Short mmCIF file of C-alpha atoms in Angstrom, two decimals:
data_model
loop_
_atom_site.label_atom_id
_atom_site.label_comp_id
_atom_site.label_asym_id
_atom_site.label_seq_id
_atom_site.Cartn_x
_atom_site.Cartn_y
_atom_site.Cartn_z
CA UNK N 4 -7.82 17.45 -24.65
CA UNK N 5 -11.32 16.81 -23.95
CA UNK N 6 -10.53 19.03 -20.71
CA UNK N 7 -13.28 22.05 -19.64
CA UNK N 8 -11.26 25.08 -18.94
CA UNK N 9 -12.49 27.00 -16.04
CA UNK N 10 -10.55 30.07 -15.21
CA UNK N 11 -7.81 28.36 -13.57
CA UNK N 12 -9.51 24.93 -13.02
CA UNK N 13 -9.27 22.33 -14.64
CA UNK N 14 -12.66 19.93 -15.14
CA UNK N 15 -10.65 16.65 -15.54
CA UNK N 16 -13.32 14.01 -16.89
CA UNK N 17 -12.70 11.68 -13.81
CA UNK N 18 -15.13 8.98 -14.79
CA UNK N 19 -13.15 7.98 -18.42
CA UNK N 20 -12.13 4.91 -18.76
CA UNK N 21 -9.86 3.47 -21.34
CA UNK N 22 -12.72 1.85 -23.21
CA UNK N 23 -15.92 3.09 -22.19
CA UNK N 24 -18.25 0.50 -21.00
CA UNK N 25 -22.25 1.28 -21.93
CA UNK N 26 -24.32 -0.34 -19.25
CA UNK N 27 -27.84 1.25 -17.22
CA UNK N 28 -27.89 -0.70 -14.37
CA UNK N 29 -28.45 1.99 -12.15
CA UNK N 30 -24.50 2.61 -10.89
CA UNK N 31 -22.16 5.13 -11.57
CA UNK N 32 -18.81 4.84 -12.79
CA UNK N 33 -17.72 4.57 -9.07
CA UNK N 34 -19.83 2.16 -7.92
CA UNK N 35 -18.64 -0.16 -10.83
CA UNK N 36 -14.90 0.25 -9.63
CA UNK N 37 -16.10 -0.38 -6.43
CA UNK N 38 -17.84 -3.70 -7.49
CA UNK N 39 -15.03 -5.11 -9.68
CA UNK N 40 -12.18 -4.75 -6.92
CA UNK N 41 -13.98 -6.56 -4.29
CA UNK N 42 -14.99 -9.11 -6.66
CA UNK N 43 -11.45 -9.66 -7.97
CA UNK N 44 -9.06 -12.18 -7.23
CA UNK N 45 -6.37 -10.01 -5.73
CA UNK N 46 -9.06 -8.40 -3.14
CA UNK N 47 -9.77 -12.11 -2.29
CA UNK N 48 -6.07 -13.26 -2.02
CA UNK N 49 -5.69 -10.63 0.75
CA UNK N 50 -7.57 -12.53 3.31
CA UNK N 51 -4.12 -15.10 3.49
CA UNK N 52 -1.44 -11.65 3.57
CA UNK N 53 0.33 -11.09 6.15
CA UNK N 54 -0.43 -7.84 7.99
CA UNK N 55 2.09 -7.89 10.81
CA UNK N 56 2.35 -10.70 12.42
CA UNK N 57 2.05 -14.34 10.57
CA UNK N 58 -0.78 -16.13 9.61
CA UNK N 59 -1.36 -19.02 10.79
CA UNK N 60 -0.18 -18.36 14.94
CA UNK N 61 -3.64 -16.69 15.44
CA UNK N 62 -7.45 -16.15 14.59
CA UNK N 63 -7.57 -13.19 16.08
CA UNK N 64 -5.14 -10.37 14.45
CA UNK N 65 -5.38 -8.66 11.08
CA UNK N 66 -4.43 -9.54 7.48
CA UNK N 67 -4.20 -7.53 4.32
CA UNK N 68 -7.93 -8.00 3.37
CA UNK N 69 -9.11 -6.65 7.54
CA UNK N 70 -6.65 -4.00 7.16
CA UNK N 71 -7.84 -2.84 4.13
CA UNK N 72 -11.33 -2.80 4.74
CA UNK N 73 -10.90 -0.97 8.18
CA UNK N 74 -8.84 1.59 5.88
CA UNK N 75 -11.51 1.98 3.84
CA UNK N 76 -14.02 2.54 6.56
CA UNK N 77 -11.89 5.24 8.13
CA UNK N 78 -11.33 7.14 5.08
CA UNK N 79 -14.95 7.04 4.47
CA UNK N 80 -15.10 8.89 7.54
CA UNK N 81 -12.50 11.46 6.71
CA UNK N 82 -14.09 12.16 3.08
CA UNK N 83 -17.71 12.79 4.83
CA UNK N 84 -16.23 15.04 7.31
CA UNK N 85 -14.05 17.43 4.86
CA UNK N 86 -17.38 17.46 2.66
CA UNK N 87 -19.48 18.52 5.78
CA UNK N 88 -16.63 21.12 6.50
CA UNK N 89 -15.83 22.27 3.29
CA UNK N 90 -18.22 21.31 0.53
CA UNK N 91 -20.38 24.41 0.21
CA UNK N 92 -17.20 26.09 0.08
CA UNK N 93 -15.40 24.43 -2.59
CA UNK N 94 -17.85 22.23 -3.98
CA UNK N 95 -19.51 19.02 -3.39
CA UNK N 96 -17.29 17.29 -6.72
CA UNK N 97 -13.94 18.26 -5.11
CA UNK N 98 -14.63 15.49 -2.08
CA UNK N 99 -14.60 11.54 -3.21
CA UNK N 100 -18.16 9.94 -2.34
CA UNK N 101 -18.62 6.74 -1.05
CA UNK N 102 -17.99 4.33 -3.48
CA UNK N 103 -14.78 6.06 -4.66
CA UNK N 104 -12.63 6.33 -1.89
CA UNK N 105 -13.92 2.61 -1.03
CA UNK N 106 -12.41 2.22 -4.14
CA UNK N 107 -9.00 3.52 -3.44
CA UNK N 108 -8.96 2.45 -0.40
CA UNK N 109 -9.45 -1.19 -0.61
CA UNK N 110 -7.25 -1.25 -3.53
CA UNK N 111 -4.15 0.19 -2.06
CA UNK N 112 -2.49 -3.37 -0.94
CA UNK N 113 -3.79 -5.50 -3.69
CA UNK N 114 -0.21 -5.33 -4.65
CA UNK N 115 1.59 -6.57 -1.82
CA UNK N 116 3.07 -9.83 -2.24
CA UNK N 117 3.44 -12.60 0.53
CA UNK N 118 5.25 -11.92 4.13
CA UNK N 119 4.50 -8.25 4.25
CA UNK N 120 7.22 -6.10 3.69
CA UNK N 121 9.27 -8.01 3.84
CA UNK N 122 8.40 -10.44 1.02
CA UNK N 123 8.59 -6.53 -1.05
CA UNK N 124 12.09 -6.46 -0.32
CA UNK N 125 12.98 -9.84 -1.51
CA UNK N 126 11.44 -9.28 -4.82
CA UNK N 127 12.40 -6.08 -5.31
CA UNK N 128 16.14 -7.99 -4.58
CA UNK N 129 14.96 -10.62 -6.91
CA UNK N 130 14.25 -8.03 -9.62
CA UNK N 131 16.97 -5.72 -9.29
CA UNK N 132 18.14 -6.65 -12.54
CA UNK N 133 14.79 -6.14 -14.46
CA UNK N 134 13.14 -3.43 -12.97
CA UNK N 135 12.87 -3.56 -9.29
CA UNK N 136 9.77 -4.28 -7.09
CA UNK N 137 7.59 -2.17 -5.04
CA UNK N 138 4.06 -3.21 -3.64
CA UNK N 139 2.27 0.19 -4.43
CA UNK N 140 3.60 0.04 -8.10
CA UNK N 141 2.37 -4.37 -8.39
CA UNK N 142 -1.28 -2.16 -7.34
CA UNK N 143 -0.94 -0.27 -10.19
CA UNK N 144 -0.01 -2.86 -12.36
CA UNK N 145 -2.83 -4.95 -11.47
CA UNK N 146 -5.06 -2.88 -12.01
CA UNK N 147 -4.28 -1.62 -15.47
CA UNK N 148 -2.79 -5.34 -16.53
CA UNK N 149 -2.93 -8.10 -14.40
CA UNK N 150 -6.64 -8.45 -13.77
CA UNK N 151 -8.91 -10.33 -16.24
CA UNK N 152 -12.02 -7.83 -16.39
CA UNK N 153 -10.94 -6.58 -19.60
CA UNK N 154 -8.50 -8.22 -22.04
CA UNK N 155 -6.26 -5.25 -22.38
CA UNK N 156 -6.84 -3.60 -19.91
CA UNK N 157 -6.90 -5.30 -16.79
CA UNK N 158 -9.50 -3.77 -14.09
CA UNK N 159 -10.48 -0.53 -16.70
CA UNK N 160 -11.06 1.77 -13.82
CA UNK N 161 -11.90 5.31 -14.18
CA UNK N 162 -9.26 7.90 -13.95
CA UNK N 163 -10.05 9.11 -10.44
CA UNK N 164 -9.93 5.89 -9.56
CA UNK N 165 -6.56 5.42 -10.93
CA UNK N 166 -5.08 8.49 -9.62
CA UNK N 167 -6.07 8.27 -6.01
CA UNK N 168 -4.41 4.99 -5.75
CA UNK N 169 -1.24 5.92 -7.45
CA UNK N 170 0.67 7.16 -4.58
CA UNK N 171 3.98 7.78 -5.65
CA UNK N 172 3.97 9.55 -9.37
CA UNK N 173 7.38 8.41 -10.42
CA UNK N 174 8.67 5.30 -12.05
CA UNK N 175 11.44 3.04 -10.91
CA UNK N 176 14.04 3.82 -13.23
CA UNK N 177 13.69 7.68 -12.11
CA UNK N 178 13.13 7.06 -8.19
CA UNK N 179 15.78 3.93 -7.76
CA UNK N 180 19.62 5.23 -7.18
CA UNK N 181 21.59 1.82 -7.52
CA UNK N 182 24.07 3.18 -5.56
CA UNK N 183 22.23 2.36 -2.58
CA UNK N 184 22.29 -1.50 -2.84
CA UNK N 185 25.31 -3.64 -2.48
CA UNK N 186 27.36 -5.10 -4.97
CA UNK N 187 25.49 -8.92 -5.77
CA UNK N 188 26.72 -10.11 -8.97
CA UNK N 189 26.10 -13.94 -8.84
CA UNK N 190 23.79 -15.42 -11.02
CA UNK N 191 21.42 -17.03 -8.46
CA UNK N 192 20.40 -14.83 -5.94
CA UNK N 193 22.06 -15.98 -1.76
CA UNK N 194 18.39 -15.96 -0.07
CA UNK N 195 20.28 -14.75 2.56
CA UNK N 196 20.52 -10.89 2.73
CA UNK N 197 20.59 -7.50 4.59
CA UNK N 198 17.03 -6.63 4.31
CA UNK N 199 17.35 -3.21 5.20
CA UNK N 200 20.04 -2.33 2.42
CA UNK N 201 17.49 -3.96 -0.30
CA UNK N 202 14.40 -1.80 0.20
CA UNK N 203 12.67 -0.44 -2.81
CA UNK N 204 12.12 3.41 -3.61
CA UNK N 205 8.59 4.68 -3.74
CA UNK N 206 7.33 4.15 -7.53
CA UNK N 207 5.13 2.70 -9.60
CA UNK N 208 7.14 0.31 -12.02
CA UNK N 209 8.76 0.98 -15.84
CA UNK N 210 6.10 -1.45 -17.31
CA UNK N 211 3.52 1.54 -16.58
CA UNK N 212 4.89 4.34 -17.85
CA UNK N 213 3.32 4.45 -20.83
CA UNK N 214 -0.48 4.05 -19.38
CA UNK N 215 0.53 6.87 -16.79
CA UNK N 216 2.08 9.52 -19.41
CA UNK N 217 -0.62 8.55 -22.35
CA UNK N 218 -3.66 7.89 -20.70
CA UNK N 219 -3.93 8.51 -16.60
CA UNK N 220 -1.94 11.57 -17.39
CA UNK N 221 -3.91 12.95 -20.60
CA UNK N 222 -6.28 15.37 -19.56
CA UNK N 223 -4.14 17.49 -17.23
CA UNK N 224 -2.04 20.53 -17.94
CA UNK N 225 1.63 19.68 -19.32
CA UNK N 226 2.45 22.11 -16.34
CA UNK N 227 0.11 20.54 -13.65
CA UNK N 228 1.75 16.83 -14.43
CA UNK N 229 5.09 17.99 -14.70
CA UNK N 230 5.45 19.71 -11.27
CA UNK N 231 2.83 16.76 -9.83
CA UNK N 232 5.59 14.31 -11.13
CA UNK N 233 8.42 15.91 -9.46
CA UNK N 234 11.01 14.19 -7.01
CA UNK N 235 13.83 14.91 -4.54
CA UNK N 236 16.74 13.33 -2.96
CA UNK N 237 16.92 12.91 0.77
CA UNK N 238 20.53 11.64 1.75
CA UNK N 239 21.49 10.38 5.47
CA UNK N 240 24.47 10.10 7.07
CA UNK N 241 25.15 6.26 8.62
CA UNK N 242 26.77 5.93 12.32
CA UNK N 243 30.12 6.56 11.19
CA UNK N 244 29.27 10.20 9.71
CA UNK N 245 29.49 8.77 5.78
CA UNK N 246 26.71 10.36 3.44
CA UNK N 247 24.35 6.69 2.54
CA UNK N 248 22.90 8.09 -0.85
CA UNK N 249 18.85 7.55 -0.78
CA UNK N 250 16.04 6.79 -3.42
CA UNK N 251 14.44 9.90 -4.71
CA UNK N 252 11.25 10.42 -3.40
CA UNK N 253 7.70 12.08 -4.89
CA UNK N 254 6.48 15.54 -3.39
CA UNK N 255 3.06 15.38 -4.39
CA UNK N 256 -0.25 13.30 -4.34
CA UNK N 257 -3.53 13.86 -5.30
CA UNK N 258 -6.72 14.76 -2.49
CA UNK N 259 -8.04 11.47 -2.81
CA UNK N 260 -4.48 10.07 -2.30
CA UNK N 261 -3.55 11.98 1.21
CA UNK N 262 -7.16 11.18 2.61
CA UNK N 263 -6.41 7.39 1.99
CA UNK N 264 -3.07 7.65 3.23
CA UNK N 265 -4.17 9.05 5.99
CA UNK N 266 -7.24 6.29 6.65
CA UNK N 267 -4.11 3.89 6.19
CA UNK N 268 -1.44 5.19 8.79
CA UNK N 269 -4.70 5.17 11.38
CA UNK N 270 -5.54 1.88 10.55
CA UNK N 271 -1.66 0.98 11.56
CA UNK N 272 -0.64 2.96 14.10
CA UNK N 273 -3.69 2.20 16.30
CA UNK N 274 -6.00 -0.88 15.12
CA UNK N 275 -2.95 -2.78 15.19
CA UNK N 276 -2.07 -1.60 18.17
CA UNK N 277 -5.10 -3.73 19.57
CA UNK N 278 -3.81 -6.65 17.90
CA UNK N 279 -0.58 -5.98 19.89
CA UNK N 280 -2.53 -5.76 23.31
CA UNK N 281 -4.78 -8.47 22.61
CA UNK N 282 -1.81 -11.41 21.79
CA UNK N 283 0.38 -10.03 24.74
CA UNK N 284 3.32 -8.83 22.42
CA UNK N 285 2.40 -5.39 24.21
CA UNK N 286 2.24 -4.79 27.74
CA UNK N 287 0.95 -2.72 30.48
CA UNK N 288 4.03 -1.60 31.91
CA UNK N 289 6.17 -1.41 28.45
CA UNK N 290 3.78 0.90 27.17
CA UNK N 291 3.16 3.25 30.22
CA UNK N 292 6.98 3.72 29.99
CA UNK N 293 7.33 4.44 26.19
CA UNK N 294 4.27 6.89 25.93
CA UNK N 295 4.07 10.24 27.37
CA UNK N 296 1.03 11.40 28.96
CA UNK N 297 1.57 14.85 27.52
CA UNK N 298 0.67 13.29 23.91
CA UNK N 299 -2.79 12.99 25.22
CA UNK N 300 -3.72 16.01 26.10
CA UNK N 301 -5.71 16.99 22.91
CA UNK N 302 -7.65 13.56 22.95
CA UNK N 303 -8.52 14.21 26.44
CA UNK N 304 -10.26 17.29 25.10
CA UNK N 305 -12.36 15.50 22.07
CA UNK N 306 -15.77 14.37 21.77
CA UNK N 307 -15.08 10.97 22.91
CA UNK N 308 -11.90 11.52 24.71
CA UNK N 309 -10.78 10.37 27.54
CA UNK N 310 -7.93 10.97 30.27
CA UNK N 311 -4.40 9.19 30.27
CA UNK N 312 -5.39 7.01 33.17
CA UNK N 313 -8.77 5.56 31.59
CA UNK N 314 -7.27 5.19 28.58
CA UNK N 315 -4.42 2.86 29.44
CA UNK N 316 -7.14 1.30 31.78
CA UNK N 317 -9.18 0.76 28.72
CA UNK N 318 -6.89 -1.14 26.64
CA UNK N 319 -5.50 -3.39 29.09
CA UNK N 320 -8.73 -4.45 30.40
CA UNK N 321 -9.84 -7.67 30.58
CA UNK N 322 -13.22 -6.82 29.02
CA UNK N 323 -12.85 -6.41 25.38
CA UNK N 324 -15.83 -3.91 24.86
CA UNK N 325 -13.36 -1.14 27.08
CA UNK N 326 -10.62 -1.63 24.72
CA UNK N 327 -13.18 -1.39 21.89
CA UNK N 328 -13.69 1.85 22.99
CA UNK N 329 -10.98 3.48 23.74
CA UNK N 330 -9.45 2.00 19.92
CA UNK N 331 -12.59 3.75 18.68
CA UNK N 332 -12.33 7.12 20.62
CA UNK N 333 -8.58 6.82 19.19
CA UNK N 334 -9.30 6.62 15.93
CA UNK N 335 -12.34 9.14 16.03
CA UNK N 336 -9.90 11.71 17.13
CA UNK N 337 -7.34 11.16 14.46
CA UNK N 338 -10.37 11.24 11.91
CA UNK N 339 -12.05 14.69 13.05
CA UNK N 340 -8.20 16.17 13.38
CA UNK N 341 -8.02 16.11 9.87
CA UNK N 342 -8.26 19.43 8.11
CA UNK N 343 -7.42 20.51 4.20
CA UNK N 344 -3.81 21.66 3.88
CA UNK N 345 -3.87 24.15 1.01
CA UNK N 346 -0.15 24.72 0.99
CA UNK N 347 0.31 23.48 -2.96
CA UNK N 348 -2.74 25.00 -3.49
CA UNK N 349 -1.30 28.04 -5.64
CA UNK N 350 1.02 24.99 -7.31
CA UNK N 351 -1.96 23.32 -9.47
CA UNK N 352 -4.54 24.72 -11.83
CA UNK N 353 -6.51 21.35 -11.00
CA UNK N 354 -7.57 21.69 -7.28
CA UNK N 355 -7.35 17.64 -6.80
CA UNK N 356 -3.60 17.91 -7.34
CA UNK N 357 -3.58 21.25 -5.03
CA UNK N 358 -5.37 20.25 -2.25
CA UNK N 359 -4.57 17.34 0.38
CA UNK N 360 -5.83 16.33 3.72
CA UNK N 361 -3.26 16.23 6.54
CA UNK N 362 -3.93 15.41 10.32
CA UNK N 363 -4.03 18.14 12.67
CA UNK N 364 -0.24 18.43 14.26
CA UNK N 365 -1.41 17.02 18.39
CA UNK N 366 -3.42 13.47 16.56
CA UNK N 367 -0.57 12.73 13.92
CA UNK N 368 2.48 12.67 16.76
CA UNK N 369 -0.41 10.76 19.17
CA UNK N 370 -0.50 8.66 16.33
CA UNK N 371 3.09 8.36 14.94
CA UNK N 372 3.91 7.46 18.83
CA UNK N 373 1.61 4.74 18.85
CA UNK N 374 3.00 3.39 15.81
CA UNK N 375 6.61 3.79 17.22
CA UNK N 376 5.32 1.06 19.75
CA UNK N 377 3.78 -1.41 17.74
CA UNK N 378 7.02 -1.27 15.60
CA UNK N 379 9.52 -1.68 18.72
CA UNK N 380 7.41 -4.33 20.42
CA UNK N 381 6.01 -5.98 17.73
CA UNK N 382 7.00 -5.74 14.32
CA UNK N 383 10.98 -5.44 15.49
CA UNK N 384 10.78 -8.09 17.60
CA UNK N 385 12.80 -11.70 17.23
CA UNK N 386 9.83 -13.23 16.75
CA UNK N 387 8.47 -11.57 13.73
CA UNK N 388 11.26 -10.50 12.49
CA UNK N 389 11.97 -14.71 12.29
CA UNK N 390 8.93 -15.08 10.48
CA UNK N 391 9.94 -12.65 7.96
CA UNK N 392 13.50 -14.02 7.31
CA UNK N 393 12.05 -17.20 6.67
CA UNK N 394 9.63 -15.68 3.96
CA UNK N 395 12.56 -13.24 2.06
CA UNK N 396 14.45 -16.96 1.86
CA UNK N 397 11.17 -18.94 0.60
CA UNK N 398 10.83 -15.91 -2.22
CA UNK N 399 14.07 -15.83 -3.53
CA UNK N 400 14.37 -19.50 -3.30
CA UNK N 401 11.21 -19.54 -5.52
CA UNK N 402 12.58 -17.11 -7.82
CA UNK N 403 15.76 -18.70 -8.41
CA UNK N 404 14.13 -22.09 -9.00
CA UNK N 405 11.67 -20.45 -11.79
CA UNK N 406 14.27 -18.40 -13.47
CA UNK N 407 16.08 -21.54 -13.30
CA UNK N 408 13.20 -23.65 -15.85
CA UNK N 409 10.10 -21.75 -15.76
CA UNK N 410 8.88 -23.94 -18.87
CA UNK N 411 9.22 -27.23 -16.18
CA UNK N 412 8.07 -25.22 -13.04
CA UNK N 413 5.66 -22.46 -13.40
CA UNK N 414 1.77 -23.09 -14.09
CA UNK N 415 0.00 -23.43 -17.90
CA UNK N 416 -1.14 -20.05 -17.26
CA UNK N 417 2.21 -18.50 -16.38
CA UNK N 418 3.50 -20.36 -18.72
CA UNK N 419 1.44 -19.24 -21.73
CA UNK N 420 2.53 -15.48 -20.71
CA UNK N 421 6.31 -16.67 -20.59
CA UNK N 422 5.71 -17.61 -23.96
CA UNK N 423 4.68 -14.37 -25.34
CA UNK N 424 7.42 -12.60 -23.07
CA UNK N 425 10.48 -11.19 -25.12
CA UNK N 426 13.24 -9.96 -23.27
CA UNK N 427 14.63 -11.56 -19.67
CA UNK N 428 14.07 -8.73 -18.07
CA UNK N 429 9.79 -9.38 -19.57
CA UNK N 430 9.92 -13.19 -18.91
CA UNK N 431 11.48 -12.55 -15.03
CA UNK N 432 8.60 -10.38 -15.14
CA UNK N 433 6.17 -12.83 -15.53
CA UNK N 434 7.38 -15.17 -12.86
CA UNK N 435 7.68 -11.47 -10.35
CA UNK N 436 4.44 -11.28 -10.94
CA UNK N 437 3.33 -15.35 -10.57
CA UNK N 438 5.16 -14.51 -6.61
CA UNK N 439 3.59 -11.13 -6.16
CA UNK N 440 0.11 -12.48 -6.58
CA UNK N 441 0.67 -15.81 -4.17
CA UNK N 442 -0.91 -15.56 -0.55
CA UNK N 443 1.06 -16.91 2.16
CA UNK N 444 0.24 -20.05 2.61
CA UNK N 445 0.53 -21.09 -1.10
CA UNK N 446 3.70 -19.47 -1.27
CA UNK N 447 4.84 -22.11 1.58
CA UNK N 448 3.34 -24.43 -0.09
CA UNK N 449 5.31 -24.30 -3.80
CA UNK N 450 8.48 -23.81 -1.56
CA UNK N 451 7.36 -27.54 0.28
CA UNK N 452 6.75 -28.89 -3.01
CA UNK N 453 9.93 -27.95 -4.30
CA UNK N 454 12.43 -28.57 -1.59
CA UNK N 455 10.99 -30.89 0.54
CA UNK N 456 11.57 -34.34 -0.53
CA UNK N 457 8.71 -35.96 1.17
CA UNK N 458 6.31 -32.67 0.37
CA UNK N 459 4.39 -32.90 -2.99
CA UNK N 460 2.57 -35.22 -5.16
CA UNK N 461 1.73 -35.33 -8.73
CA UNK N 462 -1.97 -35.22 -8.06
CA UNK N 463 -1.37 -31.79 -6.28
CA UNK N 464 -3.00 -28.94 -7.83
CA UNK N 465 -0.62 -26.26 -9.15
#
């Protein structure tokens, strides 16, 4: 271990890299992760994901790539304040800078696949068989894989990097319980489905395990990884009073990992709440009713607060620079609520594993209510809820029709990396992976090409 030992800290050389790259250009290590995510395919192939509502309806509302740059801004925010709060104190190397929770912030959805979540619980469906599916785990795997900046090693980020974006420590094998999905044994997959009984656990995927325990995983304490890695199961008990058996679930995450996870449930319970406002899916009087004034007693109080009756006044205005406002004083609040929970701190010898941000009890239910909203009015309703019905059918319709003859179907590219794949469970891999990386539209598009008998032309481009 190439590890310093300092009385019960750990030094964990953050900025390794699988295969050390040798250039002065006046970076760091950071700012080069930085550079090669926004500059890589899968950061541009966010700009045509759904967010929430489809693309397509709309100029005005968020995708994947707006998301994850307003995530990135807000956890910007929340690093510089716990530094101004607590750097002297704990020391300036324990925060992420800049560039490095950019980093882990704009990466976080690279692997999301087309339709939102719900296109992650069609593949996952899809891949039941081989693996599963889950949108943080595709992240990790592009990075370390997919990604073409190295030819081994996809993206060769640093190690602090990697970590903060690894959000659930687990793999799928250990984290799925099979018990939890129904009984589908036919060969081709009905694109018609529960989508609520086909959800994924929380994981990064079997293909990584090896990078995570031999490399990512390296320079910490045997002890440190092994309680960082555990899980636990969280059962239910359906309408009727019968115990519905759960996927296991992680219990920890690293400092840089809470502060984007934070950044990220701001950026959804509240900037898409302006998205709601703005395309009328949210009204006046529906939210009045569903919110309680008491929940905004606390923002009334900070810096840029404001009372319950300017507030709602705010967002429903006509003039766009009120709402503007009163989304910003919203999300300033959450930000400067956030404080550094020490609770596992006595858990870790490496503080990054010990320490996590967590919003401050009165901004996370403000928030988690707000989010309750845009879920009941929005993301629940028929309309979107159409929208992603129709993309869980186009997915599995795709998937069956490559597992079906990927050698007639799937792209040279694809192709060439069928070729090389051994098992089924590797070559339905491949074509998982194909569908992962496709943005909306395209995804439509193959689906036209396929099944639509006046859609598609020899001259189109694959």
């Amino acid at each position: 271990m190439r590890s310093i030992q300092l009385g019960r800290k750990i030094l964990v050389d953050w900025k390794a890299r699988r295969d050390p790259i040798a250039l002065d250009d006046g970076r760091d290590d950071f700012d080069r992760d930085y550079a090669r995510i926004i500059h890589s395919a899968s950061f541009r192939r966010l700009q045509s994901k759904t967010q929430v509502l489809g693309l397509g309806d709309s100029d005005f509302y968020r995708t994947r790539l707006t998301h994850s740059l307003e995530v990135s801004q807000i956890g910007e925010g929340i690093a510089r304040d716990l530094q101004n709060k607590y750097g002297k104190e704990l020391g300036e190397d324990l925060f992420p800078g800049s560039s490095l929770i950019r980093s882990v912030c704009l990466a976080h959805d690279l692997g999301h696949p087309p339709f939102g979540h719900g296109g992650e619980v069609a593949l996952n469906r899809c891949m039941r068989n081989h693996g599963g599916f889950e949108g943080n785990g595709q992240t990790l795997r592009i990075l370390t894989q997919l990604e073409s900046y190295h030819p081994d090693f996809g993206m060769n980020l640093t190690r602090r990097t990697i970590l903060g974006i690894l959000k659930y420590p687990s793999p799928y094998s250990k984290s799925v319980n099979v018990n939890f999905y129904p009984n589908d044994d036919s060969e081709a997959l009905n694109p018609l489905f529960n989508s609520k009984s086909q959800k994924p656990p929380k994981c990064y995927l079997d293909n990584e395990e090896k990078f995570v325990n031999e490399w990512l995983a390296a320079e910490f304490s045997s002890e440190d990884w092994s309680k960082f890695t555990e899980t636990f199961s969280e059962n239910e008990q359906d309408k009727n009073g019968n115990v519905v058996e759960k996927h296991r679930k992680t219990k920890y995450k690293s400092l840089d990992t809470s502060i984007m996870e934070i950044a990220d449930d701001i950026a959804y319970g509240i900037h898409d709440l302006e998205d709601a406002i703005a395309l009328n899916f949210l009204s006046r009087d529906n939210f009045v009713k569903n919110i309680c004034e008491s929940d905004f007693e606390c923002f009334k109080k900070s810096p840029k607060g404001m009372n319950f009756d300017e507030l709602i006044n705010s967002l429903f205005s006509q003039s766009t620079h009120l709402r503007k406002k009163a989304i910003g004083a919203l999300v300033n609040f959450c930000i400067i609520s956030v404080d550094l929970d020490k609770t596992n701190s006595s858990l870790f010898s490496e503080r990054n594993l010990g320490l996590n941000a967590k919003m401050g009890p009165s901004a996370a239910k403000m928030r988690e209510n707000l989010h309750k909203l845009v879920e009941k009015f929005v993301i629940k309703s028929t309309a979107v809820q159409n929208l992603e019905f129709k993309g869980q059918k186009i997915i599995t319709d795709l998937f069956n029709a490559f597992m079906t003859d990927p050698e007639r179907l799937l792209p040279n590219s694809d192709r060439q990396r069928l070729e090389k794949a051994g098992s089924e469970g590797d070559r339905a891999r491949v074509i998982c992976d194909y569908i992962a990386g496709m943005t909306d539209e395209y995804a439509a598009k193959r689906y036209q090409q396929l099944f639509l008998p006046k859609v598609g032309s020899a001259f189109d481009k694959i």
